[in-house]
C-alpha cells in the first residue's frame, strides 16, 4: 500500500529521489491459509503481507508497528542496505528488537532493481507467516536482455515486467514456530522437516496422497533405509522419524515425544487455491517467483508454458528458457510466460524435492476469458504437467533451470578476476544434537538477539560473541567464503549473506583440502568459473549424500556493518547455522541517533 509519495524537492536537481512510505502493522491472529485454523502473523490484516513497490532510486520508509505479544524485527531480503546497515532488521546486530506495542522505522535506499521480499528475522516468525513481496522497478536507462527473448516484442516484455505478479511459495505447519521448536527440543529430532501444506500466495490445502502415489514416488535414496527398518513413508508423505533418526543420529532422540500429527496422520482440508489471471489481451506476463519457504526446496513449472528466466535474485541474466526450475529458500526467479496457448486453465505445479517429504500443490494460471467455463478454478484436463508429484521430469524433454548456465546481464565479475584478501573456511556440521546446526562447529547463540547494545552501535574492534561467531573484514577488499559440507547425509543448505550479492566461483565433491581458491583452481580448474560466475544473494551447497562437498563464493566488501551469514532453512537457523561478519571494520559508520532504538 503506497500511502503517499513525496518528491523531495530539495534534491530534485541532484537525483530526483522520491520517498515511498509504508506502514506494516503486525498482529498475532487466527488464520487458516490451508483450511486449518491456527495462530499466525498477519501484516495489515493480510497474508502474505502487502506488496512493497518501489522505483529504483527511491528511499523506502517502512514503519513496523508491533501489535504482537512478542519481540520482532523485519529484514528486507537481498536489499543491500548501502550506507544504512542499521536498517537490516536483525535483532542484536543492526537494532534492538521491536518490543510489543513499539514501532520501528526502516529507511533504506532502493539502489538496485528487482524482486525481493521482506520477512521477520526474530526466531521462527517467518514460519508464522511474517513475509511479503518487494518489487523495485528498474530505472529507465538500465539495460535489459529482453531482445534475446522476442526481438520484435521488447515493448510487450517491458510492459509485462512493469506489472510482474509475485508468486510467493511457502510451506506451512499447523503448529506455531515456537511449538515446532519445543517439539524439536522434546524429541531431539528435526521434526520441522515434516510440514502440513504448501502455499502459493498464502493459499493451499492439506492434500493427503493415495498410498499408491506415496509408494510410486518414494525416493530411491530412501528405499534401502526404509527396507532396513521395515517402514514406509508416512501418510503425510514424510520420512518416518525412526529413519530420520538413523540419518541424523543424536543422543537425545526421543521419538515417543512426537504426537501422531507431527509425522504420521494426514487430515485433509478443503483450503483454497491461488488463481493467477493471465490478461488475454496481452502476449506476455511476468511472474516474480519467490521462496519464503521454511524448510523445503521446490520444483516449479507451469503446464504447457515454458518459463523465460530473465532475472535471478533481483538481477538480470542472459535469458534462459526452461520448463521447470528448482527454488530454494530465499531465492527469486523472475520469468516471462508467453500467453500463446488456447484460453484455458493451466496448472502451476509446485512439488517438494526434499528427501524428507513428498508434498505438492497446484495453483492455476487462468486466461481471463475462461472465467465462464473454468471459473471454478479447476484445471483443464488437457493441461499436462511437465513435472511429476515428486518434482521430477514427467517426460524426457523437460528442461530444468541450470545455475551453471546462468550468466549475469551485463557481466558483473571483474576481469581479470580480483584476488581475495581473506579466505574463511566453514565446516558445516551439526553440533551436539541433530537439530543443532552450525556453520563452523559452534551453534549460533540466539541470546545475541538481545545484545546490549546491538553490535551496530559498538566499536567493531571491541566486539566479541560467545563461541567466536564473529568474523571481520576490511572495506573495499575481496573475501572468499568456502563452505565445506563436512559430514555425509546433509541436505543442500541455502546460505544467505546479508547486504551483498556474491559470486559463486566454485564447487566440488570431496574435502576442500587446499588453503585458498587460487590453489584449488590451479589444481582443479574444472571446479571453478572465474569468468562468468553466477551472481546471487543465496548460495546453495551441494548435498553431501554420499560424501563431503564444498562451495566457494567471493564478494566485495563495500558496505560496512554487522551482517549475518546463515542458512535460510528456518529450522537450521533456529538450530544455530549462522555467523556474523563485521564488514569493513576500518570504515565502521556511526549510527545517526534517529535510527537507534
Ligand atoms: C499494548 O497496548 C494495548 C492497548 O493499549 C494493551 O492492552 C496491551 O496490554 C499492551 N501490550 C503490551 C505487551 O504492553
Ligand atoms: C515388516 O512389515 C510387514 C508388514 O507390516 C510384516 O508383515 C513383516 O513381518 C515385517 N517384517 C519384519 C522383519 O519385521
Ligand atoms: C520421552 O518422551 C516421553 C513423552 O513425552 C516422556 O514421557 C519420556 O520421559 C521421554 N524420555 C526421555 C528419556 O526423556
Ligand atoms: C469446473 O468447470 C469445468 C468446466 O465447466 C467442469 O468440467 C468441471 O467439472 C468443474 N469442476 C468442478 C469441481 O466443479
Ligand atoms: C526424465 O529425464 C531423464 C533424462 O533425460 C530420462 O532418462 C527419463 O526417462 C525422464 N523421465 C520420464 C518419466 O520421461
Ligand atoms: C572454523 O573453525 C576452525 C576450527 O576451529 C577454525 O580454524 C577456522 O578459523 C574457523 N573458520 C571460521 C570462518 O571461523
Ligand atoms: C525483547 O527485547 C528486549 C530488548 O532487547 C529484551 O530485553 C527482552 O528480553 C526481549 N523479550 C524476549 C521475550 O525475548
Ligand atoms: C575464540 O578465539 C580465541 C582467539 O582466537 C581463542 O583463544 C578461543 O579459544 C576461541 N574460543 C572458542 C570457544 O573457540
Ligand atoms: C574427508 O576428511 C575426513 C576427515 O579428515 C576423512 O575422514 C574423509 O575420509 C575425507 N573424505 C574424503 C572423500 O576424502
Ligand atoms: C567502502 O568501499 C566501497 C568500495 O570502494 C566504497 O564505495 C565505499 O564508499 C566505502 N565505504 C565507506 C564507509 O568508506
Ligand atoms: Cu541449512
Coordinates of C-alpha atoms and ligand atoms in Angstrom, one line a residue, residues 423-427 440-441 468 471 579, ligand 6:
X423 CA 39.6 -16.6 3.0
X424 CA 37.2 -18.0 5.5
X425 CA 36.7 -21.8 5.6
X426 CA 33.5 -23.0 7.3
X427 CA 32.9 -26.6 8.2
X440 CA 31.5 -23.8 11.8
X441 CA 31.3 -26.1 14.7
X468 CA 33.7 -16.9 18.3
X471 CA 34.5 -12.6 11.6
X579 CA 27.6 -16.4 12.0
Ligands
LIG6 C1 36.3 -22.7 11.7 O1 36.8 -23.4 12.8 C2 38.1 -23.8 12.6 C3 38.5 -24.8 13.7 O2 38.1 -24.3 15.0 C4 39.0 -22.6 12.6 O3 40.3 -22.9 12.4 C5 38.5 -21.7 11.5 O4 39.2 -20.5 11.5 C6 37.0 -21.4 11.6 N1 36.6 -20.7 10.5 C7 35.9 -19.6 10.5 C8 35.4 -18.9 9.2 O5 35.5 -19.1 11.6

